[in-house]
XYZ file of C-alpha atoms in Angstrom:
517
model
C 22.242 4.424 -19.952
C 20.343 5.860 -17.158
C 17.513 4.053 -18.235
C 18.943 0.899 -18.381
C 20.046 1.272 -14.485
C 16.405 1.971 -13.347
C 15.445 -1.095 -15.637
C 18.093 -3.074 -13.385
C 16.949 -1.163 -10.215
C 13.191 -2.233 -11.120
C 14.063 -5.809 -11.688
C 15.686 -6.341 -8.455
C 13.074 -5.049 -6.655
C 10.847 -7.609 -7.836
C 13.301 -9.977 -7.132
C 13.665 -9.123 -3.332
C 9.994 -9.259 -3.489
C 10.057 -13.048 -4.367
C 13.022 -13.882 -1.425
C 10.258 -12.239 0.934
C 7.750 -14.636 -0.763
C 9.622 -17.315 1.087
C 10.348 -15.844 4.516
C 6.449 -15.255 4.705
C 4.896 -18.331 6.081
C 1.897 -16.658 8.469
C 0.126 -13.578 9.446
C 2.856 -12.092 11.632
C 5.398 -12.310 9.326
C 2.973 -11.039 5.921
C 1.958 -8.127 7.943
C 4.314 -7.286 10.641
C 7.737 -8.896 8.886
C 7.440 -11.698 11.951
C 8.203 -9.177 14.774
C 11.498 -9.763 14.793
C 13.502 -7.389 12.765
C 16.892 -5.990 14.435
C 18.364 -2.503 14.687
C 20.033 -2.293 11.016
C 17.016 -3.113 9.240
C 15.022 -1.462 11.362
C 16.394 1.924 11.107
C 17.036 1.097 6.913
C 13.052 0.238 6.487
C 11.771 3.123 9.050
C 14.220 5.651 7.406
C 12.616 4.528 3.810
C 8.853 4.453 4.487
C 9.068 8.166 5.946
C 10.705 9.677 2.837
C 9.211 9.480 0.097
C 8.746 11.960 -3.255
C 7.757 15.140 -0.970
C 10.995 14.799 1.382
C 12.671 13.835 -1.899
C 11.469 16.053 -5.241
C 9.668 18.227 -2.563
C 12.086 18.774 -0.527
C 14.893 20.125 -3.807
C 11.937 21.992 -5.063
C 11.793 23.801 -1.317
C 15.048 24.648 -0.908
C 15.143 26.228 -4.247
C 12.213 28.021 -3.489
C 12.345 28.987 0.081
C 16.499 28.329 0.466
C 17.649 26.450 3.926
C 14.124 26.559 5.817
C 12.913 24.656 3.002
C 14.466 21.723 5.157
C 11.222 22.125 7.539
C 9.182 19.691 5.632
C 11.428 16.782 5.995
C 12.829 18.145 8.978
C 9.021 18.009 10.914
C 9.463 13.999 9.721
C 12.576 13.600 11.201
C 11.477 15.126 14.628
C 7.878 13.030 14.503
C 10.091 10.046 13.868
C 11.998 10.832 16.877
C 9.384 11.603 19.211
C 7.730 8.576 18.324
C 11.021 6.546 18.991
C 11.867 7.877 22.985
C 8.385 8.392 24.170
C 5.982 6.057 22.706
C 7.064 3.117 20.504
C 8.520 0.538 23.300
C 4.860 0.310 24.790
C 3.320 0.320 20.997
C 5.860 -2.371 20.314
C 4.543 -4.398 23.701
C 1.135 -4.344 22.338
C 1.942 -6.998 19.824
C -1.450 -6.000 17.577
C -1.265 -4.901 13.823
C -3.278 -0.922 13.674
C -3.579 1.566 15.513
C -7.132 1.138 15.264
C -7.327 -1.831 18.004
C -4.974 0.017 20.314
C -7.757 2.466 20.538
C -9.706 -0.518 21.476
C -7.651 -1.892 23.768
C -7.419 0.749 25.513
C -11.073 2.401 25.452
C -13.198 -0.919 24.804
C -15.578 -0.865 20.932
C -16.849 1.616 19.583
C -13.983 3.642 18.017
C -12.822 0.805 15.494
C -14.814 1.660 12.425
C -14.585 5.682 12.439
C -10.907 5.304 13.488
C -10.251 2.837 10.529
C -12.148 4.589 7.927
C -9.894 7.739 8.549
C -6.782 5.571 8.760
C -7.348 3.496 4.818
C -7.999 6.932 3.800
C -4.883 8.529 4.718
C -2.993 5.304 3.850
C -4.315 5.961 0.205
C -3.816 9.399 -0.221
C -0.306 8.841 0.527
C 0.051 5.852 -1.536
C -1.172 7.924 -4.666
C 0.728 10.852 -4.023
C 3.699 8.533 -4.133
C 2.651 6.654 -7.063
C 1.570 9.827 -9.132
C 5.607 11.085 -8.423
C 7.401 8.242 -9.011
C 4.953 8.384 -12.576
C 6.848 11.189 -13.392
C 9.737 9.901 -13.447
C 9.142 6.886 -15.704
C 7.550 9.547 -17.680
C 10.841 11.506 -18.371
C 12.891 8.297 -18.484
C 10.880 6.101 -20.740
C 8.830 8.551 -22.805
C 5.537 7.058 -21.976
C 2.102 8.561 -20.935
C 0.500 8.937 -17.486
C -1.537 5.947 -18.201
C 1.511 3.575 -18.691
C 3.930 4.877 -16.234
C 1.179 4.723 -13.588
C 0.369 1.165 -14.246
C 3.870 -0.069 -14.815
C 5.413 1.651 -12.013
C 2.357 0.933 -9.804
C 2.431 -2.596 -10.790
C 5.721 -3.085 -9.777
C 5.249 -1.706 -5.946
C 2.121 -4.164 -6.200
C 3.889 -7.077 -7.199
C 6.829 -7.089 -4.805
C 4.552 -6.187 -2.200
C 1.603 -8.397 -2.948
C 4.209 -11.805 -2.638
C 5.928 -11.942 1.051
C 3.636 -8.826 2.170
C 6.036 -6.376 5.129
C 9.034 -9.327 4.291
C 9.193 -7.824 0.905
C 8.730 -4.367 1.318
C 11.260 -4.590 4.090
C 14.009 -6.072 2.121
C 12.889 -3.763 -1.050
C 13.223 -0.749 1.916
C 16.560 -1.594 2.914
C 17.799 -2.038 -0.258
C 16.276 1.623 -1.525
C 17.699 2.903 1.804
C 20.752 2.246 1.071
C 20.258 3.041 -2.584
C 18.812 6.101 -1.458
C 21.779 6.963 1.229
C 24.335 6.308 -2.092
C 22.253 8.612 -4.317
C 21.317 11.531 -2.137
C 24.224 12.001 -0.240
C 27.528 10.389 -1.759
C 26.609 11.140 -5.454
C 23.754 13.893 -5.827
C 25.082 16.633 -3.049
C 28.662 16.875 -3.299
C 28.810 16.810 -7.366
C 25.753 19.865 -6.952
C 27.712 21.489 -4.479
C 30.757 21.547 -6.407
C 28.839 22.591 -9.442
C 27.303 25.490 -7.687
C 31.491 26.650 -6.510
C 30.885 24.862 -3.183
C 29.132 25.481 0.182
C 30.789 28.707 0.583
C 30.388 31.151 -2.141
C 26.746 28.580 -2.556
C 25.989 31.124 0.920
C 27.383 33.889 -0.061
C 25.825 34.491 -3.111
C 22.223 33.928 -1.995
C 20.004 36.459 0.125
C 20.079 36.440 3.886
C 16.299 34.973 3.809
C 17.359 31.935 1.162
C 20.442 31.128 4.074
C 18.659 31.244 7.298
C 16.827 28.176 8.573
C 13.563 30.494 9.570
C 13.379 32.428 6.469
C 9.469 30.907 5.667
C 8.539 32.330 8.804
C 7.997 30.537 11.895
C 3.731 30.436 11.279
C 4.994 28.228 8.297
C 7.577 26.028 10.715
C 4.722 25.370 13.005
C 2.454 24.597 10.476
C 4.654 22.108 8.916
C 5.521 20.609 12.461
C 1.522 20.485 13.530
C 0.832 18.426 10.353
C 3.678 16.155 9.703
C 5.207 16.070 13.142
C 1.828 15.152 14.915
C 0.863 13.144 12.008
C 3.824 11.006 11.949
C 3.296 10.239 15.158
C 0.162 8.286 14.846
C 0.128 7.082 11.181
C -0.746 3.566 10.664
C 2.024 2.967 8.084
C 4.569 4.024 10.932
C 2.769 2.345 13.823
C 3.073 -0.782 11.561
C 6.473 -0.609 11.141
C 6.896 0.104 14.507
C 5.392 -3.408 15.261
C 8.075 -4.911 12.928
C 10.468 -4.548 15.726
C 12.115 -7.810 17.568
C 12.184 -5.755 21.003
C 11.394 -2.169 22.732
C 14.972 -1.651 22.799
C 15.128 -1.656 18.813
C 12.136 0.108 18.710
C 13.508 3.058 20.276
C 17.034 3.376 19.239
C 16.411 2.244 15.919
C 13.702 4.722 15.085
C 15.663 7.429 17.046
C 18.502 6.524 14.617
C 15.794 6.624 11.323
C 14.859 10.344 12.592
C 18.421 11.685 13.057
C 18.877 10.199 9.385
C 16.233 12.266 8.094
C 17.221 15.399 9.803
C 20.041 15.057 7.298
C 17.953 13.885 4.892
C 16.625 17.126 4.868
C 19.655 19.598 5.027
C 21.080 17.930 2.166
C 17.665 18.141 0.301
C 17.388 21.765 1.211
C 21.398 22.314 -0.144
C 21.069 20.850 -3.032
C 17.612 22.689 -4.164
C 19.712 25.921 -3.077
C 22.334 25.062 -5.537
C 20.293 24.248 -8.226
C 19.340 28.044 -8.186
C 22.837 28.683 -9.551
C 22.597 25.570 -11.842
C 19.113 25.708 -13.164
C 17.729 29.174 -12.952
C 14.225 30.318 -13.545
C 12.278 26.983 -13.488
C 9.199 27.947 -12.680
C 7.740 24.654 -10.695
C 9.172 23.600 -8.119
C 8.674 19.521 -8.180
C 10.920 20.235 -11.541
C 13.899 21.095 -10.002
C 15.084 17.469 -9.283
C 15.415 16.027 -12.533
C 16.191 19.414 -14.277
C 19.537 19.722 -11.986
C 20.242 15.896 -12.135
C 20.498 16.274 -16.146
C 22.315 19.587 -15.979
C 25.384 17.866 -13.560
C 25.493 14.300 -14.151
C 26.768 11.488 -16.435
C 23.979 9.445 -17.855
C 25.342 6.365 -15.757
C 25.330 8.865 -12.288
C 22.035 9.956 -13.545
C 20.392 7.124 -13.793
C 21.732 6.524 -9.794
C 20.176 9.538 -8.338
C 17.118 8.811 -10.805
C 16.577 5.092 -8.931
C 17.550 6.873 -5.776
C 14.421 9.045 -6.073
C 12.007 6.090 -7.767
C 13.517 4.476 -4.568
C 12.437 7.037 -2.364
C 8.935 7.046 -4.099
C 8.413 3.404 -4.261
C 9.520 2.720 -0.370
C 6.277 4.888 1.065
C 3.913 4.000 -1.515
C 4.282 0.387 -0.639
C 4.623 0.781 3.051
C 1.095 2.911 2.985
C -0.229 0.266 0.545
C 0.313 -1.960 3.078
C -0.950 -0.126 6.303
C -4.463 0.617 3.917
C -4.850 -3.027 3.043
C -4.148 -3.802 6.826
C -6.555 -0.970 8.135
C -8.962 -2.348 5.718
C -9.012 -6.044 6.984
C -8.861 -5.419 10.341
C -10.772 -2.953 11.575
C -13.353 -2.697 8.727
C -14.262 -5.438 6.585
C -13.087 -8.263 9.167
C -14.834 -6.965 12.216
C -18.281 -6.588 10.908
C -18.331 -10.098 9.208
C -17.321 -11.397 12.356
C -20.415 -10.340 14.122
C -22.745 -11.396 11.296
C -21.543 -14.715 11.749
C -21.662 -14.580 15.383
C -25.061 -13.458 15.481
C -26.207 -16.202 12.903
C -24.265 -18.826 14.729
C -26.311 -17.841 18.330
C -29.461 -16.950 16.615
C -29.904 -13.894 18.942
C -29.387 -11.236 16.798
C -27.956 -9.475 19.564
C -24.490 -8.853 18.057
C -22.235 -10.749 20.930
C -19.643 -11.586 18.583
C -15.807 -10.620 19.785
C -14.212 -8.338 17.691
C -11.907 -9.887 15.391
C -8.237 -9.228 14.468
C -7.333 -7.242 18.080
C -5.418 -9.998 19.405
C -3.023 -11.117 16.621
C -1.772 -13.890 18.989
C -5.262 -15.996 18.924
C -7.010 -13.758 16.503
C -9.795 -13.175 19.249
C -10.325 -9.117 20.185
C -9.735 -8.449 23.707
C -13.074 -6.299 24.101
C -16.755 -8.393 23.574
C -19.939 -6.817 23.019
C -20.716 -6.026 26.559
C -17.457 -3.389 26.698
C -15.836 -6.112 28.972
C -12.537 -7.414 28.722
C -12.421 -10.923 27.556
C -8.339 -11.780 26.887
C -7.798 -13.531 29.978
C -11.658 -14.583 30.831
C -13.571 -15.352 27.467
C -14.299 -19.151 27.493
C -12.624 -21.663 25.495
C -15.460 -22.577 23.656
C -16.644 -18.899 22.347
C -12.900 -18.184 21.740
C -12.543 -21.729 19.453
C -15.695 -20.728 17.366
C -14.092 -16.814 16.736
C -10.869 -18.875 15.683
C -12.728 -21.059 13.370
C -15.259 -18.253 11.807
C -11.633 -16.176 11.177
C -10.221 -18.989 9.493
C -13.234 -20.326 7.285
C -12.468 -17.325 5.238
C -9.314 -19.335 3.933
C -5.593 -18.927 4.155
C -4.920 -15.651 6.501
C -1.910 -15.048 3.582
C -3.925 -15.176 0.476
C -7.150 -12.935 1.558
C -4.235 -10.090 3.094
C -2.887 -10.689 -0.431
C -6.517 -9.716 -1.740
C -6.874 -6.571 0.237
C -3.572 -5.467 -0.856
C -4.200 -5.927 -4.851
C -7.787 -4.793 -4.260
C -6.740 -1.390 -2.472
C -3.490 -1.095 -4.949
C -5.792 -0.980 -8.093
C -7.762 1.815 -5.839
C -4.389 3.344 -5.592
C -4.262 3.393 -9.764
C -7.276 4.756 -10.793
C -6.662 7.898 -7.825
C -3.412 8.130 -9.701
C -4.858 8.099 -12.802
C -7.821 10.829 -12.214
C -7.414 12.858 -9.193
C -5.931 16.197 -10.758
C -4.575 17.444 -7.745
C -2.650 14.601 -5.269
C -1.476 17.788 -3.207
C -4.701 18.967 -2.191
C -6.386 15.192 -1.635
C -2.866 14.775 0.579
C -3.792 18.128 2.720
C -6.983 16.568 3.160
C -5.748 13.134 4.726
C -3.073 14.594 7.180
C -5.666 17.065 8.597
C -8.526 15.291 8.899
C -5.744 12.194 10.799
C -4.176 14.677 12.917
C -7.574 16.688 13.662
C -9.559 13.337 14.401
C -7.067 10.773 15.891
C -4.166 12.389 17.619
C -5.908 13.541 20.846
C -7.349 9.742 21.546
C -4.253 8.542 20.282
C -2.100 10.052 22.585
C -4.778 10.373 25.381
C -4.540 6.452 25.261
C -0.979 6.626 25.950
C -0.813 9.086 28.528
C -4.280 9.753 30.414
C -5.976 7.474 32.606
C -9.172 8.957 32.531
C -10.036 8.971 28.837
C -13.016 7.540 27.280
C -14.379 5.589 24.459
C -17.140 8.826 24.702
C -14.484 10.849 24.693
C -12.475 9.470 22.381
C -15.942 9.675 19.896
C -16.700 13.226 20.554
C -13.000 13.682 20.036
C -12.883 11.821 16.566
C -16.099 13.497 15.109
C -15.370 17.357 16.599
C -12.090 17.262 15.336
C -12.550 15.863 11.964
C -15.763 17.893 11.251
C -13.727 21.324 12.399
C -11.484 20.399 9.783
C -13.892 19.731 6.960
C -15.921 23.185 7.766
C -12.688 25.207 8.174
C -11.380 23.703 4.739
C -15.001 24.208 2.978
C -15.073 28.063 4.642
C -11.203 29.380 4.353
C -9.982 26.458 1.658
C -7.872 23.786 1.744
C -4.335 24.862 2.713
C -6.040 27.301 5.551
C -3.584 26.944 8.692
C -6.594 27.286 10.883
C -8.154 24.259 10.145
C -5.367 22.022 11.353
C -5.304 24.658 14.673
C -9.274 25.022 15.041
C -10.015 20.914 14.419
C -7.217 19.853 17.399
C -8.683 22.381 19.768
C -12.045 20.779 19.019
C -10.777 17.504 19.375
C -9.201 18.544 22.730
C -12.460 19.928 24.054
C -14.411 16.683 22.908
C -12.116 14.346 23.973
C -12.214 15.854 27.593
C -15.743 16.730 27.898
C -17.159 13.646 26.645
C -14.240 11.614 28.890
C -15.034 13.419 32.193
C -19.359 13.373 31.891
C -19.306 9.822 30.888
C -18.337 6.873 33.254
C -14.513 5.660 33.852
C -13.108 3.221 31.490
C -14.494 -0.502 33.142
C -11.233 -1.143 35.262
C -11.436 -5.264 33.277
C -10.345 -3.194 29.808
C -7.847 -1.321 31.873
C -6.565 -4.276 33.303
C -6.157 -5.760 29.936
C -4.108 -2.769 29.040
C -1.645 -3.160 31.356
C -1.280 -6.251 30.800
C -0.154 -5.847 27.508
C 2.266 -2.931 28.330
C 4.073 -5.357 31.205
C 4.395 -8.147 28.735
């Protein structure tokens, strides 16, 4: 029976996935759900892409290991999300653009794009097949079937709804495994686990004094979780993107402020029910275990099967939202960019490379920086900018190649899934090196005038090389190298921004102009 409810819960996915086929009729609305979304859906899709099988298995298998402070892990999410929400996303939403990539450009003028998008598709696919390897597990246990098959069925399935109306899919498929999730997690899952356990208060006072306090990891291990996941959620391409998705600053803000208040809970609730599990299920000895172990042990098949989708839901929500932000990433600010050039340069016959980038401007598909580090939004001539427009669009229907990136970069996706033999460590690896290389020029961007595209270099390739070496030296889970590569980062970014000349004050004006649209 609790199979047959997942089978149902798969199905309708796909089906959402065709409804968004048909409310996807352009660019804006395959990769940034048309700008328009309101505050419900906002907060439903937000709240999904953010947690995913760590805040969901990981975060059960935390608070049976480490009691209440397991919560930090989702907890760090919830407060990123936040952050993000009051301080920065109504001038992200302004910029109307599609990565976070070309707001560096915006900003700074070329040179960034390629470094800064490289780091960002890599990230995107680390998460993507961390999500895909959990939600793998779970087809395992349900349907008996090998890693090879429960990869490629359940990663087919996040392909196909996503592949056919692009961020109009996902974000119906997100707001339906919101709410799945909400019904699951906390209406079903944590009051039938509490009750199990003899209920929240003998749950407290039968455990230790370090499984019941909310510090009991230690706060070295709070910061560290808040340094990678905090910081990192504020700058990830698969939020920024969703960020876009927003019909006005207003929703932006209190909409995302509402997402991160939901995943504070999000995280209590995972943290209580991995602490009653301990009564439950004693003496499983991994962690990631605990979910489905305590689901079986308290549950009717038919509730089962419920909190089972509620997971997959959970799981299937982030992989598709970072499938998404890769494939994006990937167009614009990689492959899409340097084609445009070539063609530019074959068209003039200079070979000097005065092509404008392409992709930065989603509203004429001409990049507001040219060759020269000028600004050319408001001054480029109408006969360059018609020639950009018609290179872009010899490539075919703007829908169809996105679609191509996205089922290119999803089979990527399955054969990580497949091989890597440890997502956890590859998943390390992508939050440090985004949080070590992009979040000082990020937020420099945002909040200091005198930043540089220098300094936003020597930032990038300081902070992301401190982070390799410190990995390579003290290995991969070594605290330092998160703290060591953004204190490089900080040093480069200012160094390199203060010995080099001011930002041209045409790019600047450009800026603004975007943020007083």
């Amino acid at each position: 029976m609790d199979s047959l409810v997942v089978i149902i819960y798969l199905a309708a996915m796909v089906g959402f996935g065709i409804w968004g086929r048909f409310k996807a009729k352009n660019q804006d609305d395959f990769l940034v759900a048309g700008r328009r979304l309101g505050g419900l859906l906002y907060t439903g899709t937000m709240s999904a892409v953010v947690l995913g099988g760590a805040s969901t298995i990981g975060g059960v298998g935390l608070g049976y290991t480490a009691g209440l402070s397991g919560m930090w892990l989702v907890l760090s999410i919830g407060l990123g999300i936040i952050a993000l929400s009051l301080l920065f996303a109504p001038r992200i939403q302004k910029l109307e653009i599609y990565t976070v990539s070309q707001m560096l450009e915006l900003r700074y003028g070329k040179g960034s794009r390629f470094i800064s998008g490289a780091i960002m598709t890599a990230y995107g696919l680390m998460i993507s097949t961390t999500s895909t390897v959990a939600y793998a597990t779970v087809f395992h246990a349900l349907f008996d079937l090998n890693k090879f098959w429960s990869v490629l069925i359940g990663g087919g399935i996040v392909i196909l709804y996503s592949m056919l109306g692009g961020m109009w899919s996902i974000t119906l498929t997100d707001f339906v495994q919101f709410l799945i999730q909400t019904v699951g997690i906390f209406l079903i899952m944590l009051p039938i686990v509490l009750s199990k356990s003899g209920g929240l208060g003998d749950l407290f006072a039968s455990l230790p004094a370090s499984q019941t306090s909310p510090v009991g990891i230690g706060w070295q291990a709070v910061l560290g979780y808040i340094l990678i996941y905090t910081l990192g959620l504020l700058i990830g391409q698969d939020i920024w993107q969703r960020v876009f998705t927003a019909r006005s600053p207003g929703v932006a803000r209190w909409g995302g402020f509402s997402a991160g208040v939901y995943c504070l809970l999000y995280a209590a609730a995972g943290a209580l029910i991995g602490m009653a599990a301990t009564k439950i299920v004693p003496g499983i000895e991994v962690p990631d275990d605990v979910f489905v172990a305590v689901v079986d042990a308290s549950m009717s098949p038919v509730l089962a099967g419920l909190v089972l989708a509620a997971a997959l839901a959970a799981m299937m929500s982030t992989a598709s939202g970072s499938l998404m932000a890769a494939s994006t990433v990937c167009r614009q600010d990689i492959v899409e960019p340097i084609l445009a050039r070539t063609d530019m340069t074959s068209v003039d016959g200079s070979g000097a490379g005065n092509a404008a980038s392409v992709g930065t401007d989603p509203a004429d598909g001409v990049g507001s920086v040219d060759g020269s580090g000028g600004a050319t939004s408001a001054s480029a001539s109408g006969a360059k900018s018609t020639l950009v427009k018609s290179l872009v669009r010899e490539t075919g229907d703007e829908i169809r190649d996105s679609r191509i990136y996205l089922i290119g970069l999803g089979i990527v996706t399955l054969v990580l899934a497949m091989i890597m033999p440890s997502v956890v460590e590859a998943l390390t690896v992508a939050y440090n090196l985004l949080v070590a290389g992009l979040f000082i020029p990020i937020l420099g961007g945002l909040v200091f005038k005198r930043g540089t595209i220098v300094g936003v270099m020597a930032g990038m390739i300081l902070g992301a090389v401190t982070t390799v070496v410190v990995m390579i030296v003290s290995g991969i889970y070594a605290e330092s190298a998160i703290y060591l590569g953004l204190i490089a980062s900080l040093l480069g970014y200012l160094i390199g921004s203060f010995v080099s000349k001011p930002t041209s004050p045409e790019i600047i004006a450009a800026w603004k102009e975007r943020l007083n649209r």
